[in-house]
Coordinates of C-alpha atoms in Angstrom, one line a residue:
X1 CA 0.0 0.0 0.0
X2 CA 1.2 3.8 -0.7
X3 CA 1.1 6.0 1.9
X4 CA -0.9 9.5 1.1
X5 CA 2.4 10.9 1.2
X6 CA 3.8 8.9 -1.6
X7 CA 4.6 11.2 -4.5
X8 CA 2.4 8.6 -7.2
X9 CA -0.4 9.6 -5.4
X10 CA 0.1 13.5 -5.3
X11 CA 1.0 13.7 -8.6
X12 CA -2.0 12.3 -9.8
X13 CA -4.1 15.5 -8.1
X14 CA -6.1 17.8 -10.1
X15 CA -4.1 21.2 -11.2
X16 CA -5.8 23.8 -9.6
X17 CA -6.8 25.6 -13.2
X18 CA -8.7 22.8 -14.2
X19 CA -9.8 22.2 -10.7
X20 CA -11.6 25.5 -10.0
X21 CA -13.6 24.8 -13.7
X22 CA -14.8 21.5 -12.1
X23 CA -18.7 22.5 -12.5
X24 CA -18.6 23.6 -15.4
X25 CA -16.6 20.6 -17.0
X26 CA -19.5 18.7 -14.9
X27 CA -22.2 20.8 -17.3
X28 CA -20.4 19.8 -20.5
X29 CA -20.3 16.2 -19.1
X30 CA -23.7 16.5 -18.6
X31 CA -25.0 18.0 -22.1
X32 CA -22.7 15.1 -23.5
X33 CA -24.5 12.3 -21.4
X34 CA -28.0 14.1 -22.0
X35 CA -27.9 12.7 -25.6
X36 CA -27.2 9.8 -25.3
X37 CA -29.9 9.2 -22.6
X38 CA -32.2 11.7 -24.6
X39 CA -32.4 9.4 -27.7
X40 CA -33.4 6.4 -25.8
X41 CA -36.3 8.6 -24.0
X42 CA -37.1 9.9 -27.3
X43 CA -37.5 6.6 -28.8
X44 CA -40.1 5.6 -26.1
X45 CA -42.6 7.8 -27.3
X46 CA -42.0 7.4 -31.0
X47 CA -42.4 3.6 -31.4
X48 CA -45.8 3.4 -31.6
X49 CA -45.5 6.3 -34.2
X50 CA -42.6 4.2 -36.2
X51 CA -44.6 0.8 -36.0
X52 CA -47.8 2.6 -38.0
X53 CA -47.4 2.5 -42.2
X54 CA -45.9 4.6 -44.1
X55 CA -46.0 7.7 -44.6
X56 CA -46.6 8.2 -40.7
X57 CA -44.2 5.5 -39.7
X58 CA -41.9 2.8 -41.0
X59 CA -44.5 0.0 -40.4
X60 CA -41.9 -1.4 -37.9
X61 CA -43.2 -4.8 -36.0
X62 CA -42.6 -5.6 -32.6
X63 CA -39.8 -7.2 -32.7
X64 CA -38.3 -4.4 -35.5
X65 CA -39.2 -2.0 -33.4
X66 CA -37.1 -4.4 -29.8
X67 CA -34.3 -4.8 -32.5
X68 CA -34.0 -0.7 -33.4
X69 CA -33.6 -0.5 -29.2
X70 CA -31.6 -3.3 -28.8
X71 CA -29.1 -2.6 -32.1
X72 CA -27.9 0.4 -30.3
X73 CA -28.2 -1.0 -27.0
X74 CA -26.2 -3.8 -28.1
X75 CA -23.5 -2.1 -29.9
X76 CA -23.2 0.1 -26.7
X77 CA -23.1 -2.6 -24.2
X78 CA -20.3 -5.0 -26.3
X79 CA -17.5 -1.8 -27.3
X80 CA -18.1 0.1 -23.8
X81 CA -15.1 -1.6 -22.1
X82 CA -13.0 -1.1 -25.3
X83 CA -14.1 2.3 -25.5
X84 CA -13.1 3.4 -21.9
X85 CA -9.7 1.5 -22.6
X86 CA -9.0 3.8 -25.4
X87 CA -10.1 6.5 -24.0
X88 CA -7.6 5.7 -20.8
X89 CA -4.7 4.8 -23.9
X90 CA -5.5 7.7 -26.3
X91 CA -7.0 10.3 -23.9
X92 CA -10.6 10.6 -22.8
X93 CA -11.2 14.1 -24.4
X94 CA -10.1 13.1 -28.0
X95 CA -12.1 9.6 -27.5
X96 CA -15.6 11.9 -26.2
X97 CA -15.2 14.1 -29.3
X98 CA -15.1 11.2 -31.7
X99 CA -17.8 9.5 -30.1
X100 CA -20.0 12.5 -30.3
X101 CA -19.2 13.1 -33.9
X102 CA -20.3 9.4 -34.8
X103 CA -23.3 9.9 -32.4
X104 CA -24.6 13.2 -34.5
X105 CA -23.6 11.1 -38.0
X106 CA -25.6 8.1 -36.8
X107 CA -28.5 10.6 -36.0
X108 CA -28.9 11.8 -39.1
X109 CA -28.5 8.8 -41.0
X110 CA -31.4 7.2 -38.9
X111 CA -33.6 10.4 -39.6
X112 CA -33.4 9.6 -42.9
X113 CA -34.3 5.8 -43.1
X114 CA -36.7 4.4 -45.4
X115 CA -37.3 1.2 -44.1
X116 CA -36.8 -0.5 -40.4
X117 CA -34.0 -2.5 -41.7
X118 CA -31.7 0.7 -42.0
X119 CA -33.3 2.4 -39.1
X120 CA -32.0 -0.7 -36.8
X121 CA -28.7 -0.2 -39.1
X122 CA -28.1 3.3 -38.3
X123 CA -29.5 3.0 -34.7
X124 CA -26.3 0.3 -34.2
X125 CA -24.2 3.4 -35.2
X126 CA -25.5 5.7 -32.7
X127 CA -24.4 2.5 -30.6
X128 CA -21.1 2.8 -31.6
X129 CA -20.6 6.7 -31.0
X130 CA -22.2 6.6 -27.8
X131 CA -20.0 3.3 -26.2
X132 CA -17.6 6.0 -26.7
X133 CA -19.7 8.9 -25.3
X134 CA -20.6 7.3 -22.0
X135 CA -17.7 6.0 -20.0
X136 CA -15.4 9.2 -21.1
X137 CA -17.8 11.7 -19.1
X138 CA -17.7 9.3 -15.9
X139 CA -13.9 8.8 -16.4
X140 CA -13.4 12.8 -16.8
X141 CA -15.8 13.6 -13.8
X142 CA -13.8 11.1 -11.4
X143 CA -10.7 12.8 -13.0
X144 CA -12.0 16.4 -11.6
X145 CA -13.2 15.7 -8.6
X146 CA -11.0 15.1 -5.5
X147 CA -12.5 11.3 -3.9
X148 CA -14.6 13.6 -0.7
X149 CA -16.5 15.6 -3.6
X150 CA -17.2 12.6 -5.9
X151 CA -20.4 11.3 -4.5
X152 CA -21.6 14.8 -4.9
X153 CA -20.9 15.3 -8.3
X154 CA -21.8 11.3 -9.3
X155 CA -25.0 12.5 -7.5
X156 CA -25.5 15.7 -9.9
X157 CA -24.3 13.5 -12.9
X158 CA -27.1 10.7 -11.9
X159 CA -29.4 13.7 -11.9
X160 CA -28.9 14.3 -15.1
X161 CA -30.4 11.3 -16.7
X162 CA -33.4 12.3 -14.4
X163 CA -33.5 15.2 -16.9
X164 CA -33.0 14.0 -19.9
X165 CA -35.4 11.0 -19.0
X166 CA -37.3 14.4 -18.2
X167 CA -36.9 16.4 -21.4
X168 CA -37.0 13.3 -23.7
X169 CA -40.8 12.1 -24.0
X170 CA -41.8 15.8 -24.3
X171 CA -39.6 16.8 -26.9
X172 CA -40.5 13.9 -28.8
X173 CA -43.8 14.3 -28.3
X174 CA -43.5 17.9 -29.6
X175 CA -41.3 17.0 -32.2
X176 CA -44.2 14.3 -33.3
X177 CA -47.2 16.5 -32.8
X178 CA -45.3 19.0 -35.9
X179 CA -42.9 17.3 -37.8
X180 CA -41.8 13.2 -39.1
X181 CA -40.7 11.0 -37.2
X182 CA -37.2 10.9 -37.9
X183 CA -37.3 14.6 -36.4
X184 CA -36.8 12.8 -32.9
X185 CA -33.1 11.3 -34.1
X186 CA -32.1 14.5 -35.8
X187 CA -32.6 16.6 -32.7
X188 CA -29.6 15.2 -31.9
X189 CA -27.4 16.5 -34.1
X190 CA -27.8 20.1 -33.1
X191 CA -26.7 19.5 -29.1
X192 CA -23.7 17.3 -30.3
X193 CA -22.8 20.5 -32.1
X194 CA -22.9 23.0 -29.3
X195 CA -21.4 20.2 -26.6
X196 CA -18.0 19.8 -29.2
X197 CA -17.5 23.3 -29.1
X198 CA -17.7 23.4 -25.1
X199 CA -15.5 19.8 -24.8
X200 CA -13.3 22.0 -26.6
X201 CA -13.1 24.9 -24.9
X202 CA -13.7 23.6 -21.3
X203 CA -12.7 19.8 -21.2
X204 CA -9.1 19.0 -19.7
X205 CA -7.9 15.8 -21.7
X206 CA -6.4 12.8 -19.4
X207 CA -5.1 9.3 -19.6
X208 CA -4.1 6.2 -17.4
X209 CA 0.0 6.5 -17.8
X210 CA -0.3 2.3 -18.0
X211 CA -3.2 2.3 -20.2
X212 CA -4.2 -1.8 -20.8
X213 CA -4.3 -3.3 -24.2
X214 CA -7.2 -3.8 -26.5
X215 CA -8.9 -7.5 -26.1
X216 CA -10.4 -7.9 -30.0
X217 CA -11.8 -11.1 -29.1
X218 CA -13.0 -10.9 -26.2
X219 CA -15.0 -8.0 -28.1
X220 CA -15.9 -10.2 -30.5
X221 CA -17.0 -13.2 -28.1
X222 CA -18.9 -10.8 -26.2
X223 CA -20.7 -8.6 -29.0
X224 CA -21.6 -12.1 -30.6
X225 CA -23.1 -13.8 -27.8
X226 CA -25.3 -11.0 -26.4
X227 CA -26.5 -10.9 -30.4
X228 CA -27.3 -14.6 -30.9
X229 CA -28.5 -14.2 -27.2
X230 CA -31.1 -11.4 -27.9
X231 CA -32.1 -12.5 -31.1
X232 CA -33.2 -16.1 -30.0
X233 CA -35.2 -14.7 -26.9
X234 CA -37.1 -12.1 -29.5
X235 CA -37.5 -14.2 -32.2
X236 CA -39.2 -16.7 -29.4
X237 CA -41.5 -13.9 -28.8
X238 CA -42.2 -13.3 -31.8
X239 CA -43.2 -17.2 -32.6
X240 CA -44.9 -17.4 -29.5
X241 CA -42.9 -20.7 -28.8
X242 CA -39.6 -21.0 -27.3
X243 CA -39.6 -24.7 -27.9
X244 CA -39.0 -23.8 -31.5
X245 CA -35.5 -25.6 -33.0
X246 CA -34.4 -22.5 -34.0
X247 CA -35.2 -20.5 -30.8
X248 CA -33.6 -23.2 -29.1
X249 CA -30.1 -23.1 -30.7
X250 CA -29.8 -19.7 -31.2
X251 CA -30.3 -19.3 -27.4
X252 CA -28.4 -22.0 -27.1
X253 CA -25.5 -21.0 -28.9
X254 CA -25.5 -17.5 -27.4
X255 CA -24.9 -18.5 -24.0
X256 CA -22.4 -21.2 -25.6
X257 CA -20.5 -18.4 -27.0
X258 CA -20.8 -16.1 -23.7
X259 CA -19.7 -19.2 -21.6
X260 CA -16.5 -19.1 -23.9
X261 CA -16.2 -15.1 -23.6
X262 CA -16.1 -15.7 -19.8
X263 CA -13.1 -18.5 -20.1
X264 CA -11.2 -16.5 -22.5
X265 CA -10.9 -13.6 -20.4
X266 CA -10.0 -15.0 -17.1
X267 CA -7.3 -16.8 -18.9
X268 CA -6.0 -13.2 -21.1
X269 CA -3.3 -11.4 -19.6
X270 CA -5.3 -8.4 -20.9
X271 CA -9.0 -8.9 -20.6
X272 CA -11.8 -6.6 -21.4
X273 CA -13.5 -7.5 -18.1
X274 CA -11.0 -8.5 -15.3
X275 CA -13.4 -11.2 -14.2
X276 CA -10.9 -11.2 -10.9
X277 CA -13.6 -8.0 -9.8
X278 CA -16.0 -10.0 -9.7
X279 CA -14.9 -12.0 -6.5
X280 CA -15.4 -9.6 -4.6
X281 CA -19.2 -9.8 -2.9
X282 CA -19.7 -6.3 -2.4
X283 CA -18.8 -4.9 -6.1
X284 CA -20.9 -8.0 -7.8
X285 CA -23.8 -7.3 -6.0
X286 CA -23.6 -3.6 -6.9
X287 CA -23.1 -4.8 -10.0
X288 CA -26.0 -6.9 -10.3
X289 CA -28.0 -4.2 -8.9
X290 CA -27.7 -1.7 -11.8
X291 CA -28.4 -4.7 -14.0
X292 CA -31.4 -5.9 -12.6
X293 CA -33.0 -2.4 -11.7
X294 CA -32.7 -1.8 -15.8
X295 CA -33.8 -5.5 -17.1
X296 CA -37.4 -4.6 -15.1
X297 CA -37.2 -0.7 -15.9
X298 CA -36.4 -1.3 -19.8
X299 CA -38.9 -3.6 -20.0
X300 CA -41.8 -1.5 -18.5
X301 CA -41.0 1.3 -20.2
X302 CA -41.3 -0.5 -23.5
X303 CA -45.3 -1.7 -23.0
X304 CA -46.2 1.3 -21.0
X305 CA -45.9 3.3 -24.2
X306 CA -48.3 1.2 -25.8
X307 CA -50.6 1.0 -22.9
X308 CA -50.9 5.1 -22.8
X309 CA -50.8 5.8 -26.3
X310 CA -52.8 2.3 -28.1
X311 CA -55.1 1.2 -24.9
X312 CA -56.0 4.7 -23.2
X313 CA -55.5 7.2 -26.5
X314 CA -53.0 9.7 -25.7
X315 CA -50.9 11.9 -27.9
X316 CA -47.0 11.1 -28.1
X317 CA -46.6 14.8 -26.5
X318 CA -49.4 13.8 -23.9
X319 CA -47.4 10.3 -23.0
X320 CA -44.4 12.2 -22.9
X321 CA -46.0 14.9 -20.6
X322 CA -47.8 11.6 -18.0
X323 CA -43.6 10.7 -17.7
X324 CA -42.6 13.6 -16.3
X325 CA -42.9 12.3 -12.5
X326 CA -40.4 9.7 -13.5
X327 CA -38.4 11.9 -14.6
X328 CA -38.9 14.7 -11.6
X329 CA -38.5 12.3 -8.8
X330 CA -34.9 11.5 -10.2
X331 CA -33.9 14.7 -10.7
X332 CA -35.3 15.7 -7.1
X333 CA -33.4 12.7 -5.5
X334 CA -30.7 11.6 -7.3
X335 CA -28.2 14.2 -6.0
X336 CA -29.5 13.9 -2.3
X337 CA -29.7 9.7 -2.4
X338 CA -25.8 10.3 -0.8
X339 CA -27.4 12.1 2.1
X340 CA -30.1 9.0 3.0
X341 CA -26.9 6.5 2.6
X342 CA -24.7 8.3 5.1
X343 CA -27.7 7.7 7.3
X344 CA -28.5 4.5 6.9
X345 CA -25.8 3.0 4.8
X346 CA -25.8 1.5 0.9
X347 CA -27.5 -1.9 1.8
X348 CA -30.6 -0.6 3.7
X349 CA -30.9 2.7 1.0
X350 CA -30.1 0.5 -2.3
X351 CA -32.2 -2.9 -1.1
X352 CA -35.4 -0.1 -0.6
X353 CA -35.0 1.4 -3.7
X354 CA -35.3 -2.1 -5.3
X355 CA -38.4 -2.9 -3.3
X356 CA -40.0 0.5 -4.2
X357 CA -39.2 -0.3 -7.7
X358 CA -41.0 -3.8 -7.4
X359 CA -43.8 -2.6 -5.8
X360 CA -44.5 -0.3 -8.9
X361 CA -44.0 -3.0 -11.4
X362 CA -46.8 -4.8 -9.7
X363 CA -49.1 -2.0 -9.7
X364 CA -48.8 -1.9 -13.2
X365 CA -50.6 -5.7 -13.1
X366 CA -53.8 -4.2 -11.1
X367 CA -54.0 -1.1 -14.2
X368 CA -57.0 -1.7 -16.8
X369 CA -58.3 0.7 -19.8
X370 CA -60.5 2.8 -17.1
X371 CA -58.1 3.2 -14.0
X372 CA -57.7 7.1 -13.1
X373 CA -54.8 8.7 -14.8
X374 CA -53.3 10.3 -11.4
X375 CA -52.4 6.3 -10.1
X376 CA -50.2 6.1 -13.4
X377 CA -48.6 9.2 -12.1
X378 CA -48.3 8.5 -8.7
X379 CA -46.7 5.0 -9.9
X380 CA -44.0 6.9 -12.2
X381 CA -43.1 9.4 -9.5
X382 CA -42.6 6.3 -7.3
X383 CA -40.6 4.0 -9.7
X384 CA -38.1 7.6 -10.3
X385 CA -37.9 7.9 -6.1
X386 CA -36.6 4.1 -6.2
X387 CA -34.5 4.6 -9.0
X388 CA -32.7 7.3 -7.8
X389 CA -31.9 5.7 -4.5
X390 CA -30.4 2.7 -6.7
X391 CA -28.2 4.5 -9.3
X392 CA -26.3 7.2 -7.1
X393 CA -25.1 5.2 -4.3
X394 CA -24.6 1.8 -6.7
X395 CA -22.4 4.2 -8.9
X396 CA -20.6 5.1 -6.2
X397 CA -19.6 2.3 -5.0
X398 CA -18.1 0.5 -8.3
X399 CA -16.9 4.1 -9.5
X400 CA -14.7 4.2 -6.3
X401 CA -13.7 1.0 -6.4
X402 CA -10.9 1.3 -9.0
X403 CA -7.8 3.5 -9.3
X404 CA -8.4 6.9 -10.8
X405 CA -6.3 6.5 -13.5
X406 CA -8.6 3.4 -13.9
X407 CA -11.8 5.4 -14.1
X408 CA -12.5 4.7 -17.4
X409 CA -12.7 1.0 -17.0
X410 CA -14.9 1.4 -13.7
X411 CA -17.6 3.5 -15.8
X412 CA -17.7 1.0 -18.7
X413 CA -18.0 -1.9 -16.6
X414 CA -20.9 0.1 -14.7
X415 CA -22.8 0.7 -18.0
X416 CA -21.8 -2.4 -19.6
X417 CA -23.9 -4.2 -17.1
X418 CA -26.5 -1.3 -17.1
X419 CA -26.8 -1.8 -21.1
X420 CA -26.5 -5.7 -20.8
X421 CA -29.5 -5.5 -18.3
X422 CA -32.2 -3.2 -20.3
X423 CA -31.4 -4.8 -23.7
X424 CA -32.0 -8.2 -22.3
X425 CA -35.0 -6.8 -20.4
X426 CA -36.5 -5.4 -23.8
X427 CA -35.8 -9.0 -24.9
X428 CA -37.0 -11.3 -22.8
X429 CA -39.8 -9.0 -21.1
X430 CA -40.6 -7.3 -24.6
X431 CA -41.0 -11.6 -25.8
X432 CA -43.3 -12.5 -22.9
X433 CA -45.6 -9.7 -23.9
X434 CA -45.6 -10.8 -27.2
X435 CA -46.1 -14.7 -26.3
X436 CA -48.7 -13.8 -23.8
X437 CA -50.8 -11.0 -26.4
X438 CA -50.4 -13.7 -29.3
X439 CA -52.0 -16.2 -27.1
X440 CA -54.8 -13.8 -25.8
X441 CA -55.9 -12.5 -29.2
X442 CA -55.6 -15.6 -31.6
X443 CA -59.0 -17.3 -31.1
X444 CA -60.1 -13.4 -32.0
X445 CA -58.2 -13.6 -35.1
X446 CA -60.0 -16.8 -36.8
X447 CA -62.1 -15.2 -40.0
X448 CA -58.6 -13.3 -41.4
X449 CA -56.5 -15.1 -44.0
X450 CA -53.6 -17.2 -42.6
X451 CA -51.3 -14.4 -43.5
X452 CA -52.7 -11.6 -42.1
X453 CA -53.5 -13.2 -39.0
X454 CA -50.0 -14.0 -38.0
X455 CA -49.2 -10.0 -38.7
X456 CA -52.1 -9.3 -36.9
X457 CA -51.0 -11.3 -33.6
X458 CA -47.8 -9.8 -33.3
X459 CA -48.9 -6.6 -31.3
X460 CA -51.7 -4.8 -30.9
X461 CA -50.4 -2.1 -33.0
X462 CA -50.5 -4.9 -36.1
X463 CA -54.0 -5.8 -35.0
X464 CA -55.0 -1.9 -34.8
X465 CA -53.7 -1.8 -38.0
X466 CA -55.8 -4.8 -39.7
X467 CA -58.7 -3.6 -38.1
X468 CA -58.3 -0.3 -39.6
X469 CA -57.7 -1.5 -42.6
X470 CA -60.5 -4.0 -42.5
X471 CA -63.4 -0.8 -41.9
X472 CA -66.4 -1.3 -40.1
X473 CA -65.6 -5.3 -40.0
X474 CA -62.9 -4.5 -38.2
X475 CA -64.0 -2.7 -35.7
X476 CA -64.9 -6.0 -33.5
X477 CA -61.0 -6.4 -33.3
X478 CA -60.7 -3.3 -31.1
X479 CA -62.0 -4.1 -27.8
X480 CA -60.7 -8.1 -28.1
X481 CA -57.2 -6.3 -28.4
X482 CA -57.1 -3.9 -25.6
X483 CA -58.3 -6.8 -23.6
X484 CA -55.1 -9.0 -24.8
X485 CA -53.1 -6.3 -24.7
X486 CA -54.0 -5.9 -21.0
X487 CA -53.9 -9.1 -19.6
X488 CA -49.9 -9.6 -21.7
X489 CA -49.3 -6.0 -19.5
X490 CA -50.4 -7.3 -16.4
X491 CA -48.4 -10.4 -16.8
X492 CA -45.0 -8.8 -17.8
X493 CA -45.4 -6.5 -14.7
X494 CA -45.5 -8.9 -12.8
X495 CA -42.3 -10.6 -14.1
X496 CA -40.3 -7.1 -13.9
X497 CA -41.4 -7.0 -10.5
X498 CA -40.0 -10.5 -9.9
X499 CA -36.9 -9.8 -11.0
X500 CA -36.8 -6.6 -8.8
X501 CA -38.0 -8.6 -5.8
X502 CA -34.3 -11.1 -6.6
X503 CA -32.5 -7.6 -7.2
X504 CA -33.4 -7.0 -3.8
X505 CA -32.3 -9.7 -2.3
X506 CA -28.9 -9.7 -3.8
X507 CA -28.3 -5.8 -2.2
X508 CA -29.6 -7.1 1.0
X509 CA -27.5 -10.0 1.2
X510 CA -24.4 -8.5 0.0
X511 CA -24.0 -4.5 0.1
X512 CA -22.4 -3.3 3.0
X513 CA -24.5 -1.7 6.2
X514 CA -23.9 1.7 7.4
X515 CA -20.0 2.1 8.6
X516 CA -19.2 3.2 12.3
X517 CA -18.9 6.6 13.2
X518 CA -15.5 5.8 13.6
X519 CA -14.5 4.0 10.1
X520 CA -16.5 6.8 8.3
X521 CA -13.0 8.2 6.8
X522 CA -12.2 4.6 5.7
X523 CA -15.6 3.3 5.0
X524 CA -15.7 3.3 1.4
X525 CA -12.7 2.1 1.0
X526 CA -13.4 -0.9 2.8
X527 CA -16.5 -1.6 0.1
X528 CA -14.1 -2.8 -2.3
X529 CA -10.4 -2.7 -2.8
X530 CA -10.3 -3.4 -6.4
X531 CA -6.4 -3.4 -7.0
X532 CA -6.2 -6.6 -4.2
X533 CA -9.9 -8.1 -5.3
X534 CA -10.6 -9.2 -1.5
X535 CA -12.7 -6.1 -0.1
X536 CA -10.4 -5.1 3.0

């Protein structure tokens, strides 16, 4: 161990110049993470508008419409780890500037898509320009920020998905109320703009002096398996039967391939993940936390959407409006969750949160086509209360459980697992409430050709659609799909607030309690000591 007075450690302090900037480099971070956050809360309200025909939409099916998601998602999840490593080899300013220039590109390209083949295409290059995007502004903020200041500014940082999550739905909704729908991807391309002339300006560039090497293959096992993964879990949903031969080897070989992903790396002398982290209790379970919390979240998200806009009638502006609890409970929250874990400690605060957020994925079961609009907000302003109590102090934790110089690494093996989590959410959540509306609304389905009826089962969008098309004959199809629609909703709330409830257990098990008065200058330290892997 170095002693504070070792000169390795004070030479790796913040120069005063750049450390009396620190809140307004925070602000840049913070425009910088806003779009990549914005575009996913974007999305949420335009793909019900993307799934109708053309010219409104694309025509986009469910599972087109879980694979435009989960391309980016994806991409984002399988090149984070390589993309904080660069950014520790090449420097984390010049990696954040590319990252946002491929970000803007991808935006516009996806703006302009004519079918939902490109626009998962194009969505997978957002993916790559945000992998790059995401762990640079966590590595720059914990390059900042002395350790005792930190929390506070992980806190502010954590806020700021609260309001983009915020500003999202509504500026989409906007955005869809006047213009196409490609309008809500080329937003973007105006904020990268004005956040590449602040990086410039403001932004200190900085870089682990023993940077590790690139790990190709384990990108490639990784990027691979999570693919093969994903697409046998949708494509189950999608056939309503995962005993299907193809289902069943795709899955099959996905996890075959993750399996070998795993052994490759804790045999590499320069792995993307050091699975050697993972022994430690404390930094798995936090780990697992983040995971979980977005595997039910992500999948919500993705049928509430439908249930505001298809089942109840709202506007995309007016669904976007009904999220803004979510959004203002984790902006209210998320920089003072530090304040309720000093109290009672991460286990107790982070094991809550996860409760809270299970209890509002089962509420979602008891909602039908009449309940009163103000339980739907009171839900959302609970499910951002939990949330916020989850993400600052579970960032915290694996954030400062790494070197500094290793920052980079710590916030793409935070959002690795964060990504992982919501696209396999989408997935497997996003399949049972396909699988379960299939099966509600087939026996409805019996006078249409064989053809149309197997478009028609696929969502309720595809049945709205054939019913629309179909005139006044069609209108018999309406009620017969809300009710499927309803009952597939009630039974993947259900699920998300399963996995919550085992989320919950995990913190409670294995977070640490609240430190003694008299270890609080060591406490955190003691969470995980990531250069030994054994937690003193």
């Amino acid at each position: 161990m170095t002693s504070p007075a070792d000169p390795a450690l004070a030479g790796s302090r913040v120069p005063e110049a750049v450390h009396r900037r620190r809140w307004a480099i925070l602000g840049v971070l913070m425009l910088s993470l806003l779009i990549v956050v914005l575009d996913n809360s974007i999305l949420n309200v335009a793909i019900k508008t993307i799934s109708t025909p053309a010219p409104t939409g694309l025509g986009a099916t469910q599972s087109e419409l879980e694979w435009a998601i989960n391309a980016y998602t994806l991409v984002f999840a399988g090149l984070l780890f390589s993309a904080g490593l660069l950014g520790d080899r090449l420097g984390r300013k010049r990696v954040l500037l590319g990252g946002l220039v491929v970000f803007g590109i991808g935006s516009a390209l996806a703006a302009s898509s004519g079918s939902p083949g490109e626009l998962i295409a194009f969505r997978a290059v957002m993916g790559l320009g945000a992998a790059f995007v995401m762990p640079a502004t966590l590595a720059v903020l914990m390059n900042v920020f002395e350790r005792e200041e930190q929390p506070k500014a992980i806190g502010i940082w954590a806020g700021g998905v609260g309001l983009a999550i915020a500003i999202g739905p509504i500026t989409g909704g906007v955005l869809l109320d006047h213009f196409w729908w490609g309008s809500v991807f080329l937003i973007n391309v105006p904020i990268v703009l004005i956040a590449l002339a602040l990086m410039v300006w403001l932004v200190p560039d900085s870089r682990d002096p023993r940077p590790g090497r690139i790990d190709p293959i384990g990108v490639v096992l990784s990027v691979v398996g999570l693919v093969l993964l994903v697409y046998g879990i949708i494509k189950g949903g999608q056939l309503a039967d995962f005993t299907d031969a193809t289902v069943l080897a795709t899955i099959g070989a996905g996890l075959a391939v993750l399996v070998a992903f795993v052994v490759f790396e804790a045999r590499s002398d320069h792995p993307s993940i050091d699975v050697m982290y993972f022994k430690n209790k404390v930094f798995s379970a936090a780990i697992a936390a983040i995971a979980l919390v977005f595997f039910a979240l992500m999948g919500v998200t993705f049928f509430s959407v439908f249930y505001t806009q298809s089942v109840r009638g709202y506007s995309p502006l007016q669904t976007g409006l009904l999220m803004l609890p979510l959004a203002a409970a984790q902006m209210i929250f998320a920089p003072r969750a530090r304040l309720l874990v000093d109290r009672f400690g991460n286990k107790a605060t982070t094991t809550a949160g996860l409760l809270v957020i299970a209890a509002t994925l089962a509420a979602f079961a008891g909602f039908e086509s009449d309940t009163p609009i103000w339980m739907l907000e009171v839900v959302f302003f609970l499910m951002g209360t939990g949330m916020a109590h989850i993400m600052t102090p579970v960032s915290v934790v694996i954030m400062q459980a790494l070197p500094r110089e290793k920052a980079g690494s710590a916030s793409a093996l935070s959002n690795t697992f964060r990504q992982v989590g919501g696209a396999l959410g989408i997935a497997i959540l996003g399949s049972v409430l396909s699988t379960a509306y299939r099966n509600g609304i087939e026996d409805k389905l019996g006078l249409l050709p064989a053809g149309a009826r197997h478009t028609a089962g696929e969502s309720i969008e595809a049945t709205l659609g054939v019913a629309e098309k179909l005139g006044p004959q069609g209108k018999a199809l309406i009620a017969p799909a809300h009710d499927a629609f309803l009952h597939a909703m009630h039974t993947t709330a259900l699920w998300g607030a399963g996995i919550a409830v085992i989320g919950a257990i995990v913190c409670a098990l294995f977070l640490p309690g609240k430190a003694p008065a008299a270890d609080k200058d060591t406490g955190e330290r003691e969470l995980v000591t990531a250069e030994s892997g054994t937690g003193e």
